[in-house]
mmCIF file of C-alpha atoms in Angstrom:
data_model
loop_
_atom_site.group_PDB
_atom_site.id
_atom_site.type_symbol
_atom_site.label_atom_id
_atom_site.label_comp_id
_atom_site.label_asym_id
_atom_site.label_seq_id
_atom_site.Cartn_x
_atom_site.Cartn_y
_atom_site.Cartn_z
ATOM 1 C CA MET S 1 0.027 -0.002 0.004
ATOM 2 C CA THR S 2 1.062 3.605 -0.633
ATOM 3 C CA THR S 3 0.494 6.118 2.116
ATOM 4 C CA THR S 4 -0.466 9.761 1.440
ATOM 5 C CA ALA S 5 -0.628 12.673 3.806
ATOM 6 C CA ILE S 6 -2.907 15.589 2.993
ATOM 7 C CA THR S 7 -1.611 18.455 5.146
ATOM 8 C CA HIS S 8 -2.426 22.140 5.869
ATOM 9 C CA ILE S 9 -6.154 21.624 5.908
ATOM 10 C CA ALA S 10 -7.564 24.799 7.296
ATOM 11 C CA THR S 11 -10.638 23.011 8.823
ATOM 12 C CA LEU S 12 -11.148 19.275 8.832
ATOM 13 C CA VAL S 13 -14.628 17.952 9.344
ATOM 14 C CA THR S 14 -14.226 14.501 10.712
ATOM 15 C CA ASN S 15 -17.913 13.812 11.979
ATOM 16 C CA ASP S 16 -16.190 11.935 14.774
ATOM 17 C CA PRO S 17 -16.834 13.787 18.115
ATOM 18 C CA SER S 18 -14.271 11.608 19.874
ATOM 19 C CA LEU S 19 -11.419 13.174 17.914
ATOM 20 C CA THR S 20 -11.880 16.637 19.241
ATOM 21 C CA ASP S 21 -14.183 18.479 21.653
ATOM 22 C CA GLY S 22 -17.191 16.244 21.332
ATOM 23 C CA THR S 23 -19.146 18.339 18.871
ATOM 24 C CA PRO S 24 -20.911 16.491 15.997
ATOM 25 C CA LEU S 25 -18.645 17.741 13.294
ATOM 26 C CA GLY S 26 -15.406 16.859 15.155
ATOM 27 C CA LEU S 27 -13.546 19.857 13.740
ATOM 28 C CA ILE S 28 -9.776 19.909 13.601
ATOM 29 C CA GLN S 29 -7.997 23.139 12.696
ATOM 30 C CA ASP S 30 -4.795 23.228 10.670
ATOM 31 C CA ALA S 31 -5.207 19.489 10.184
ATOM 32 C CA ALA S 32 -3.866 16.576 8.223
ATOM 33 C CA VAL S 33 -5.272 13.303 7.014
ATOM 34 C CA VAL S 34 -3.161 10.172 6.268
ATOM 35 C CA VAL S 35 -4.535 7.598 3.818
ATOM 36 C CA ASP S 36 -3.241 4.082 3.439
ATOM 37 C CA GLY S 37 -4.803 2.258 0.457
ATOM 38 C CA ASP S 38 -8.534 2.854 0.612
ATOM 39 C CA ARG S 39 -8.649 3.776 4.301
ATOM 40 C CA VAL S 40 -8.096 6.758 6.564
ATOM 41 C CA VAL S 41 -5.343 5.650 9.089
ATOM 42 C CA TRP S 42 -4.604 9.001 10.935
ATOM 43 C CA THR S 43 -6.030 12.403 11.481
ATOM 44 C CA GLY S 44 -4.693 15.254 13.636
ATOM 45 C CA ALA S 45 -2.736 18.474 13.597
ATOM 46 C CA SER S 46 -0.810 19.093 10.373
ATOM 47 C CA SER S 47 2.353 19.668 12.473
ATOM 48 C CA LYS S 48 2.174 16.158 13.838
ATOM 49 C CA ALA S 49 1.513 14.247 10.616
ATOM 50 C CA PRO S 50 3.627 11.173 10.327
ATOM 51 C CA ALA S 51 5.963 10.462 7.415
ATOM 52 C CA THR S 52 4.333 9.038 4.303
ATOM 53 C CA ASP S 53 5.120 7.982 0.762
ATOM 54 C CA ASN S 54 3.317 10.921 -0.813
ATOM 55 C CA ALA S 55 2.204 14.351 0.301
ATOM 56 C CA VAL S 56 -0.580 16.725 -0.826
ATOM 57 C CA ASP S 57 -0.692 20.257 0.397
ATOM 58 C CA ALA S 58 -4.287 21.380 0.878
ATOM 59 C CA GLY S 59 -3.190 25.036 0.843
ATOM 60 C CA GLY S 60 -5.349 26.206 3.712
ATOM 61 C CA ARG S 61 -8.654 24.830 2.334
ATOM 62 C CA ALA S 62 -11.316 22.951 4.145
ATOM 63 C CA MET S 63 -11.917 19.165 3.991
ATOM 64 C CA VAL S 64 -15.191 17.336 4.526
ATOM 65 C CA PRO S 65 -16.256 13.718 4.074
ATOM 66 C CA GLY S 66 -17.475 12.771 0.634
ATOM 67 C CA PHE S 67 -21.200 13.462 0.267
ATOM 68 C CA VAL S 68 -23.495 10.436 0.815
ATOM 69 C CA ASP S 69 -26.548 10.756 -1.357
ATOM 70 C CA SER S 70 -28.907 8.150 -0.002
ATOM 71 C CA HIS S 71 -31.930 8.665 -2.377
ATOM 72 C CA SER S 72 -31.944 8.904 -6.181
ATOM 73 C CA HIS S 73 -33.661 7.483 -9.268
ATOM 74 C CA LEU S 74 -31.016 7.240 -11.976
ATOM 75 C CA VAL S 75 -32.208 4.272 -14.136
ATOM 76 C CA PHE S 76 -34.420 6.187 -16.476
ATOM 77 C CA ALA S 77 -34.745 7.443 -20.077
ATOM 78 C CA GLY S 78 -36.492 10.426 -21.518
ATOM 79 C CA ASP S 79 -36.926 14.020 -20.454
ATOM 80 C CA ARG S 80 -39.715 15.791 -18.605
ATOM 81 C CA THR S 81 -38.799 19.354 -19.478
ATOM 82 C CA GLN S 82 -42.381 20.070 -20.677
ATOM 83 C CA GLU S 83 -43.886 18.863 -17.353
ATOM 84 C CA PHE S 84 -41.414 21.118 -15.405
ATOM 85 C CA ASN S 85 -42.246 24.081 -17.603
ATOM 86 C CA ALA S 86 -45.946 23.534 -17.124
ATOM 87 C CA ARG S 87 -45.490 23.138 -13.398
ATOM 88 C CA MET S 88 -43.575 26.346 -13.184
ATOM 89 C CA SER S 89 -46.481 27.933 -15.017
ATOM 90 C CA GLY S 90 -48.935 26.857 -12.400
ATOM 91 C CA ARG S 91 -49.831 23.175 -12.784
ATOM 92 C CA PRO S 92 -49.442 21.348 -9.446
ATOM 93 C CA TYR S 93 -47.211 18.172 -9.066
ATOM 94 C CA SER S 94 -48.790 14.690 -8.598
ATOM 95 C CA ALA S 95 -47.400 11.204 -8.689
ATOM 96 C CA GLY S 96 -48.938 10.544 -12.178
ATOM 97 C CA GLY S 97 -46.070 12.103 -14.092
ATOM 98 C CA ILE S 98 -43.950 9.021 -13.288
ATOM 99 C CA ARG S 99 -45.868 7.244 -16.082
ATOM 100 C CA THR S 100 -44.144 9.373 -18.687
ATOM 101 C CA THR S 101 -40.724 8.187 -17.608
ATOM 102 C CA VAL S 102 -41.978 4.529 -17.331
ATOM 103 C CA ALA S 103 -42.873 4.608 -21.062
ATOM 104 C CA ALA S 104 -39.523 6.068 -22.083
ATOM 105 C CA THR S 105 -37.495 3.775 -19.875
ATOM 106 C CA ARG S 106 -39.256 0.671 -21.098
ATOM 107 C CA ALA S 107 -38.458 1.681 -24.712
ATOM 108 C CA ALA S 108 -34.755 2.302 -24.088
ATOM 109 C CA GLY S 109 -32.019 -0.206 -24.551
ATOM 110 C CA ASP S 110 -29.713 -1.511 -21.803
ATOM 111 C CA GLU S 111 -26.739 0.391 -23.168
ATOM 112 C CA GLN S 112 -28.633 3.694 -23.135
ATOM 113 C CA LEU S 113 -29.832 3.210 -19.550
ATOM 114 C CA SER S 114 -26.393 2.135 -18.338
ATOM 115 C CA ALA S 115 -24.790 5.218 -19.978
ATOM 116 C CA ASN S 116 -27.321 7.420 -18.291
ATOM 117 C CA VAL S 117 -26.583 6.027 -14.879
ATOM 118 C CA ALA S 118 -22.848 6.284 -15.429
ATOM 119 C CA ARG S 119 -23.184 9.956 -16.691
ATOM 120 C CA HIS S 120 -25.150 10.967 -13.548
ATOM 121 C CA LEU S 121 -22.858 9.128 -11.167
ATOM 122 C CA ALA S 122 -19.847 10.884 -12.796
ATOM 123 C CA GLU S 123 -21.610 14.190 -12.578
ATOM 124 C CA ALA S 124 -22.285 13.604 -8.811
ATOM 125 C CA LEU S 125 -18.776 12.460 -8.178
ATOM 126 C CA ARG S 126 -17.292 15.614 -9.679
ATOM 127 C CA GLN S 127 -19.296 17.573 -7.131
ATOM 128 C CA GLY S 128 -17.988 15.433 -4.220
ATOM 129 C CA THR S 129 -20.602 12.715 -3.854
ATOM 130 C CA THR S 130 -18.693 9.507 -3.200
ATOM 131 C CA THR S 131 -21.633 7.176 -2.232
ATOM 132 C CA LEU S 132 -24.895 7.189 -4.106
ATOM 133 C CA GLU S 133 -27.942 4.987 -3.658
ATOM 134 C CA THR S 134 -30.220 4.569 -6.664
ATOM 135 C CA LYS S 135 -33.526 2.782 -7.321
ATOM 136 C CA SER S 136 -35.576 1.032 -9.902
ATOM 137 C CA GLY S 137 -39.178 2.041 -10.306
ATOM 138 C CA TYR S 138 -39.435 3.226 -13.912
ATOM 139 C CA GLY S 139 -39.993 -0.278 -15.442
ATOM 140 C CA LEU S 140 -42.879 -1.697 -13.508
ATOM 141 C CA THR S 141 -42.701 -5.112 -15.266
ATOM 142 C CA VAL S 142 -40.862 -8.087 -13.991
ATOM 143 C CA GLU S 143 -38.306 -7.932 -16.849
ATOM 144 C CA ASP S 144 -37.906 -4.120 -16.804
ATOM 145 C CA GLU S 145 -37.506 -3.781 -13.053
ATOM 146 C CA ALA S 146 -34.927 -6.691 -12.968
ATOM 147 C CA ARG S 147 -32.857 -5.073 -15.804
ATOM 148 C CA ALA S 148 -33.035 -1.679 -14.042
ATOM 149 C CA LEU S 149 -31.560 -3.194 -10.899
ATOM 150 C CA ARG S 150 -29.025 -5.329 -12.744
ATOM 151 C CA ILE S 151 -27.826 -2.043 -14.503
ATOM 152 C CA ALA S 152 -27.865 -0.072 -11.230
ATOM 153 C CA ALA S 153 -25.875 -2.839 -9.426
ATOM 154 C CA ALA S 154 -23.160 -2.591 -12.052
ATOM 155 C CA HIS S 155 -22.509 1.013 -10.959
ATOM 156 C CA THR S 156 -23.236 1.164 -7.220
ATOM 157 C CA ASP S 157 -23.496 -1.081 -4.171
ATOM 158 C CA GLU S 158 -26.538 0.757 -2.868
ATOM 159 C CA VAL S 159 -29.346 -0.496 -4.956
ATOM 160 C CA THR S 160 -33.117 -0.329 -4.052
ATOM 161 C CA TYR S 161 -35.982 -2.288 -5.530
ATOM 162 C CA LEU S 162 -38.857 0.151 -6.114
ATOM 163 C CA GLY S 163 -41.348 -1.929 -8.058
ATOM 164 C CA ALA S 164 -43.967 -0.281 -5.904
ATOM 165 C CA HIS S 165 -43.293 3.235 -7.285
ATOM 166 C CA ILE S 166 -46.769 3.493 -8.812
ATOM 167 C CA VAL S 167 -49.322 0.934 -10.024
ATOM 168 C CA ALA S 168 -48.220 -0.088 -13.444
ATOM 169 C CA PRO S 169 -50.496 1.195 -16.211
ATOM 170 C CA GLU S 170 -51.488 -2.481 -17.187
ATOM 171 C CA TYR S 171 -52.849 -2.971 -13.674
ATOM 172 C CA ALA S 172 -54.713 0.402 -13.371
ATOM 173 C CA ASP S 173 -57.924 -1.502 -12.710
ATOM 174 C CA ASP S 174 -56.346 -4.155 -10.518
ATOM 175 C CA PRO S 175 -54.012 -2.551 -7.992
ATOM 176 C CA ALA S 176 -54.291 -5.657 -5.749
ATOM 177 C CA GLY S 177 -53.010 -7.788 -8.635
ATOM 178 C CA TYR S 178 -50.049 -5.418 -9.121
ATOM 179 C CA VAL S 179 -49.121 -5.677 -5.461
ATOM 180 C CA ASP S 180 -49.210 -9.517 -5.852
ATOM 181 C CA LEU S 181 -46.877 -9.135 -8.792
ATOM 182 C CA VAL S 182 -44.536 -6.838 -6.927
ATOM 183 C CA THR S 183 -44.384 -9.167 -3.906
ATOM 184 C CA GLY S 184 -44.203 -12.338 -5.956
ATOM 185 C CA PRO S 185 -42.526 -12.854 -9.404
ATOM 186 C CA MET S 186 -41.046 -9.344 -9.551
ATOM 187 C CA LEU S 187 -39.509 -9.664 -6.049
ATOM 188 C CA ASP S 188 -38.117 -12.990 -6.945
ATOM 189 C CA ALA S 189 -36.467 -11.531 -10.082
ATOM 190 C CA CYS S 190 -35.216 -8.383 -8.449
ATOM 191 C CA ALA S 191 -34.049 -9.481 -4.970
ATOM 192 C CA PRO S 192 -30.708 -10.846 -6.144
ATOM 193 C CA TYR S 193 -29.608 -7.352 -7.391
ATOM 194 C CA ALA S 194 -30.952 -5.200 -4.526
ATOM 195 C CA ARG S 195 -29.907 -4.367 -0.967
ATOM 196 C CA TRP S 196 -33.118 -2.503 -0.180
ATOM 197 C CA ILE S 197 -36.881 -2.457 -0.944
ATOM 198 C CA ASP S 198 -38.871 0.721 -1.060
ATOM 199 C CA VAL S 199 -42.510 1.764 -1.657
ATOM 200 C CA PHE S 200 -44.216 5.113 -2.525
ATOM 201 C CA CYS S 201 -46.752 5.304 0.245
ATOM 202 C CA GLU S 202 -48.795 8.222 -0.980
ATOM 203 C CA ARG S 203 -52.059 9.187 -2.580
ATOM 204 C CA GLY S 204 -51.964 8.249 -6.233
ATOM 205 C CA ALA S 205 -49.498 5.405 -5.478
ATOM 206 C CA PHE S 206 -49.958 2.871 -2.576
ATOM 207 C CA ASP S 207 -51.898 3.024 0.664
ATOM 208 C CA GLY S 208 -50.743 1.950 4.013
ATOM 209 C CA ASP S 209 -52.029 -1.657 3.773
ATOM 210 C CA GLN S 210 -50.435 -2.107 0.358
ATOM 211 C CA ALA S 211 -47.222 -0.577 1.482
ATOM 212 C CA ARG S 212 -47.087 -2.888 4.469
ATOM 213 C CA THR S 213 -47.582 -5.917 2.234
ATOM 214 C CA VAL S 214 -44.740 -4.811 -0.005
ATOM 215 C CA LEU S 215 -42.240 -4.054 2.681
ATOM 216 C CA THR S 216 -42.944 -7.129 4.744
ATOM 217 C CA ALA S 217 -42.415 -9.289 1.603
ATOM 218 C CA GLY S 218 -39.070 -7.605 1.008
ATOM 219 C CA LEU S 219 -37.964 -7.912 4.654
ATOM 220 C CA ALA S 220 -38.793 -11.628 4.480
ATOM 221 C CA ARG S 221 -36.357 -11.870 1.569
ATOM 222 C CA GLY S 222 -33.600 -10.192 3.450
ATOM 223 C CA LEU S 223 -33.908 -6.766 1.918
ATOM 224 C CA GLY S 224 -33.741 -3.682 4.105
ATOM 225 C CA ALA S 225 -36.705 -1.321 4.129
ATOM 226 C CA ARG S 226 -36.999 2.239 2.989
ATOM 227 C CA VAL S 227 -40.190 4.253 2.544
ATOM 228 C CA HIS S 228 -41.271 7.213 0.381
ATOM 229 C CA ALA S 229 -43.370 8.872 3.122
ATOM 230 C CA ASN S 230 -45.507 11.907 3.660
ATOM 231 C CA GLN S 231 -44.368 13.830 0.650
ATOM 232 C CA LEU S 232 -47.697 15.030 -0.825
ATOM 233 C CA GLY S 233 -49.826 14.974 2.339
ATOM 234 C CA HIS S 234 -50.313 13.476 5.757
ATOM 235 C CA GLY S 235 -50.405 9.700 5.591
ATOM 236 C CA PRO S 236 -49.325 6.372 7.202
ATOM 237 C CA GLY S 237 -45.836 6.156 5.637
ATOM 238 C CA VAL S 238 -43.722 7.494 8.493
ATOM 239 C CA GLN S 239 -45.423 5.464 11.170
ATOM 240 C CA LEU S 240 -45.200 2.328 9.037
ATOM 241 C CA ALA S 241 -41.457 2.957 8.452
ATOM 242 C CA VAL S 242 -40.667 3.315 12.134
ATOM 243 C CA GLU S 243 -42.937 0.360 13.006
ATOM 244 C CA LEU S 244 -41.158 -1.935 10.531
ATOM 245 C CA GLY S 245 -37.662 -0.643 11.469
ATOM 246 C CA ALA S 246 -37.056 0.901 8.064
ATOM 247 C CA ALA S 247 -33.667 2.450 7.649
ATOM 248 C CA SER S 248 -35.219 5.676 6.396
ATOM 249 C CA ALA S 249 -38.442 7.479 5.782
ATOM 250 C CA ASP S 250 -37.875 9.786 2.767
ATOM 251 C CA HIS S 251 -39.431 13.173 2.100
ATOM 252 C CA CYS S 252 -41.195 13.718 5.524
ATOM 253 C CA THR S 253 -42.767 16.896 4.324
ATOM 254 C CA HIS S 254 -46.200 16.614 6.022
ATOM 255 C CA LEU S 255 -45.798 15.340 9.602
ATOM 256 C CA THR S 256 -48.086 15.184 12.616
ATOM 257 C CA ASP S 257 -46.698 15.525 16.109
ATOM 258 C CA ALA S 258 -47.005 11.714 16.437
ATOM 259 C CA ASP S 259 -44.922 11.298 13.295
ATOM 260 C CA VAL S 260 -42.224 13.609 14.645
ATOM 261 C CA ASP S 261 -42.191 11.839 17.983
ATOM 262 C CA ALA S 262 -41.949 8.445 16.304
ATOM 263 C CA LEU S 263 -38.916 9.588 14.270
ATOM 264 C CA GLY S 264 -37.352 11.150 17.286
ATOM 265 C CA GLN S 265 -37.688 8.057 19.473
ATOM 266 C CA GLY S 266 -37.125 5.363 16.737
ATOM 267 C CA GLY S 267 -34.167 4.213 14.679
ATOM 268 C CA THR S 268 -35.546 5.353 11.293
ATOM 269 C CA VAL S 269 -33.635 8.209 9.676
ATOM 270 C CA ALA S 270 -35.744 11.082 8.327
ATOM 271 C CA THR S 271 -34.305 11.802 4.867
ATOM 272 C CA LEU S 272 -35.191 15.255 3.498
ATOM 273 C CA LEU S 273 -35.124 15.932 -0.131
ATOM 274 C CA PRO S 274 -35.248 19.794 -0.644
ATOM 275 C CA GLY S 275 -34.705 19.515 -4.418
ATOM 276 C CA ALA S 276 -38.143 18.085 -4.736
ATOM 277 C CA GLU S 277 -39.745 20.987 -2.875
ATOM 278 C CA PHE S 278 -37.748 23.429 -4.968
ATOM 279 C CA SER S 279 -38.758 21.817 -8.175
ATOM 280 C CA THR S 280 -42.383 21.490 -7.290
ATOM 281 C CA ARG S 281 -42.921 24.711 -5.332
ATOM 282 C CA ALA S 282 -44.185 22.621 -2.431
ATOM 283 C CA ALA S 283 -43.932 23.381 1.298
ATOM 284 C CA TRP S 284 -40.513 22.774 2.804
ATOM 285 C CA PRO S 285 -39.978 20.011 5.289
ATOM 286 C CA ASP S 286 -39.361 21.416 8.808
ATOM 287 C CA ALA S 287 -35.929 20.089 9.610
ATOM 288 C CA ARG S 288 -35.747 22.135 12.871
ATOM 289 C CA ARG S 289 -38.834 20.424 14.219
ATOM 290 C CA LEU S 290 -37.309 16.976 13.564
ATOM 291 C CA LEU S 291 -33.874 17.887 14.934
ATOM 292 C CA ASP S 292 -35.352 19.399 18.094
ATOM 293 C CA ALA S 293 -37.291 16.167 18.626
ATOM 294 C CA GLY S 294 -34.061 14.110 18.461
ATOM 295 C CA ALA S 295 -34.548 12.586 15.052
ATOM 296 C CA THR S 296 -31.617 11.695 12.868
ATOM 297 C CA VAL S 297 -31.861 13.726 9.640
ATOM 298 C CA ALA S 298 -30.277 13.027 6.299
ATOM 299 C CA LEU S 299 -30.165 15.230 3.230
ATOM 300 C CA SER S 300 -30.383 13.827 -0.290
ATOM 301 C CA THR S 301 -30.897 15.010 -3.798
ATOM 302 C CA ASP S 302 -33.819 12.747 -4.921
ATOM 303 C CA CYS S 303 -32.189 13.107 -8.415
ATOM 304 C CA ASN S 304 -34.869 12.039 -10.856
ATOM 305 C CA PRO S 305 -36.211 13.335 -14.223
ATOM 306 C CA GLY S 306 -39.552 14.575 -12.860
ATOM 307 C CA SER S 307 -39.588 16.217 -9.511
ATOM 308 C CA SER S 308 -35.892 16.907 -8.580
ATOM 309 C CA TYR S 309 -33.447 16.838 -11.457
ATOM 310 C CA THR S 310 -30.357 17.874 -9.549
ATOM 311 C CA SER S 311 -27.244 15.861 -8.477
ATOM 312 C CA SER S 312 -25.894 18.627 -6.334
ATOM 313 C CA MET S 313 -25.644 17.870 -2.645
ATOM 314 C CA ALA S 314 -24.186 21.321 -2.097
ATOM 315 C CA PHE S 315 -27.314 22.818 -3.562
ATOM 316 C CA CYS S 316 -29.455 20.793 -1.179
ATOM 317 C CA ILE S 317 -27.285 21.936 1.730
ATOM 318 C CA ALA S 318 -27.920 25.587 0.771
ATOM 319 C CA LEU S 319 -31.662 24.977 0.490
ATOM 320 C CA ALA S 320 -31.749 23.172 3.901
ATOM 321 C CA VAL S 321 -30.051 26.110 5.547
ATOM 322 C CA ARG S 322 -32.068 28.808 3.822
ATOM 323 C CA ASP S 323 -35.556 27.246 3.920
ATOM 324 C CA MET S 324 -35.632 24.345 6.298
ATOM 325 C CA GLY S 325 -34.237 25.671 9.551
ATOM 326 C CA MET S 326 -30.910 23.882 9.620
ATOM 327 C CA THR S 327 -27.619 25.452 10.576
ATOM 328 C CA PRO S 328 -24.657 25.071 8.157
ATOM 329 C CA ASP S 329 -23.076 22.505 10.520
ATOM 330 C CA GLU S 330 -26.278 20.428 10.746
ATOM 331 C CA ALA S 331 -26.850 20.482 6.996
ATOM 332 C CA LEU S 332 -23.334 19.291 6.262
ATOM 333 C CA TRP S 333 -23.627 16.475 8.956
ATOM 334 C CA SER S 334 -26.893 15.397 7.387
ATOM 335 C CA ALA S 335 -25.432 15.272 3.883
ATOM 336 C CA THR S 336 -22.532 13.077 5.025
ATOM 337 C CA ALA S 337 -22.939 11.215 8.314
ATOM 338 C CA GLY S 338 -26.777 11.440 8.015
ATOM 339 C CA GLY S 339 -26.748 9.855 4.670
ATOM 340 C CA ALA S 340 -24.497 7.105 5.937
ATOM 341 C CA ALA S 341 -26.947 6.462 8.772
ATOM 342 C CA ALA S 342 -29.798 6.223 6.237
ATOM 343 C CA LEU S 343 -27.824 3.515 4.512
ATOM 344 C CA ARG S 344 -26.816 1.975 7.847
ATOM 345 C CA ARG S 345 -23.223 2.378 6.974
ATOM 346 C CA THR S 346 -20.347 3.156 9.407
ATOM 347 C CA ASP S 347 -17.463 3.104 6.956
ATOM 348 C CA ILE S 348 -18.499 6.290 5.118
ATOM 349 C CA GLY S 349 -19.691 9.853 6.079
ATOM 350 C CA ARG S 350 -16.819 10.489 8.350
ATOM 351 C CA ILE S 351 -12.945 11.091 8.217
ATOM 352 C CA ALA S 352 -11.479 8.965 10.997
ATOM 353 C CA PRO S 353 -9.173 5.988 11.368
ATOM 354 C CA GLY S 354 -10.776 2.915 9.810
ATOM 355 C CA ALA S 355 -13.175 4.840 7.607
ATOM 356 C CA ARG S 356 -13.107 4.625 3.815
ATOM 357 C CA ALA S 357 -10.980 7.410 2.438
ATOM 358 C CA ASP S 358 -13.860 9.381 0.776
ATOM 359 C CA LEU S 359 -12.659 12.967 0.954
ATOM 360 C CA LEU S 360 -13.843 16.282 -0.505
ATOM 361 C CA LEU S 361 -11.408 19.187 -0.496
ATOM 362 C CA LEU S 362 -13.291 22.495 -0.868
ATOM 363 C CA ASP S 363 -12.035 25.569 -2.661
ATOM 364 C CA ALA S 364 -12.884 27.455 0.531
ATOM 365 C CA PRO S 365 -11.406 27.854 4.057
ATOM 366 C CA SER S 366 -14.583 26.559 5.797
ATOM 367 C CA HIS S 367 -17.348 24.098 5.126
ATOM 368 C CA VAL S 368 -19.849 26.956 5.880
ATOM 369 C CA HIS S 369 -19.137 28.196 2.334
ATOM 370 C CA LEU S 370 -21.357 25.365 1.006
ATOM 371 C CA ALA S 371 -24.317 27.325 2.205
ATOM 372 C CA TYR S 372 -22.748 30.769 2.193
ATOM 373 C CA ARG S 373 -21.870 30.639 -1.538
ATOM 374 C CA PRO S 374 -24.816 28.786 -3.057
ATOM 375 C CA GLY S 375 -24.428 27.773 -6.681
ATOM 376 C CA VAL S 376 -20.722 28.365 -6.699
ATOM 377 C CA PRO S 377 -18.566 25.310 -7.607
ATOM 378 C CA LEU S 378 -16.432 24.657 -4.635
ATOM 379 C CA THR S 379 -14.980 21.231 -5.361
ATOM 380 C CA GLY S 380 -11.249 21.378 -5.243
ATOM 381 C CA ALA S 381 -10.304 17.656 -5.141
ATOM 382 C CA VAL S 382 -12.153 14.381 -4.526
ATOM 383 C CA TRP S 383 -10.821 11.043 -3.219
ATOM 384 C CA ARG S 384 -12.938 7.953 -3.365
ATOM 385 C CA GLY S 385 -11.707 4.897 -1.580
ATOM 386 C CA GLY S 386 -8.315 6.575 -1.392
ATOM 387 C CA GLU S 387 -8.072 7.162 -5.040
ATOM 388 C CA ARG S 388 -8.042 10.719 -6.298
ATOM 389 C CA VAL S 389 -10.722 11.054 -8.895
ATOM 390 C CA ARG S 390 -10.713 14.768 -9.358
#
């Protein structure tokens, strides 16, 4: 293995309170990081950095863990520009627009879909996202869902089966039959490629009983649970997620006090997706309310062609600070360690000995610039698994 020291880091965000004064970000000033192979092996003051094979001078810039984007929909084809334009002209968002992408995705070849996933992953990596989850959900047939997951699994380890995105058009008059398909032959074909199962528990998609059937079938097959919950209105999604021990309840825009309490007291991460509210002109999730209740909050892009076509975690951080009641420190933690928690990972989302060497060097002296300078490209360098990729 070749060791590398990155020195003269103005502010190092470790997300490890034990390394400093116990605060969540675990900040170290004038710091250094030593990488051996794909792992971080040392952090501390730059003046105390051990000798290594190679050295990189950070030049007084800040370093943060690579972003962990725990919710995206990248296996798709087509474009929904017209829908976005109409929505910005006054038409409200509903779950029905997914059908447009389903038709385009079914018609696309494997090579086209794979190239699209690779392009979006590369785009995210250039901006500092070193771990990215993605889902199926735009096929809605046994064959198309399985190929979507097979393609996704060739690009990322965090793959989610979302056959229960909406009821397939062919089953519009038989939603119970579609649930049987999702929990039977489709699950059989898709489970080998996926780590997670997800369901869109929402009006226009699946009700609480249907969502429970989908999730329990996936859990029985050894898949972890995730839930699209409470995006368009109040509903049973959050409570179901907590009850079943889901890793995350995603969106969490419309919450009752009971929902907030359940997230604050349970082990389910509340994943907030501000790009969706930005792109649909919907009400913002109240991150402050969740944080004050003790909930673990993650931030993610929800990158998809319909309701949140962004791969920028920095943009989502800025939105969370400006419109969702988060501090810059909280938003960064949620975009890194929070995303890792939503994926139930301990090897990412932090810069500490033993963690995977996923590092983002900012062209700024402080991580606060991610919210302070919205829209400005601040990616100076990126390492993923110890390899410099930018």
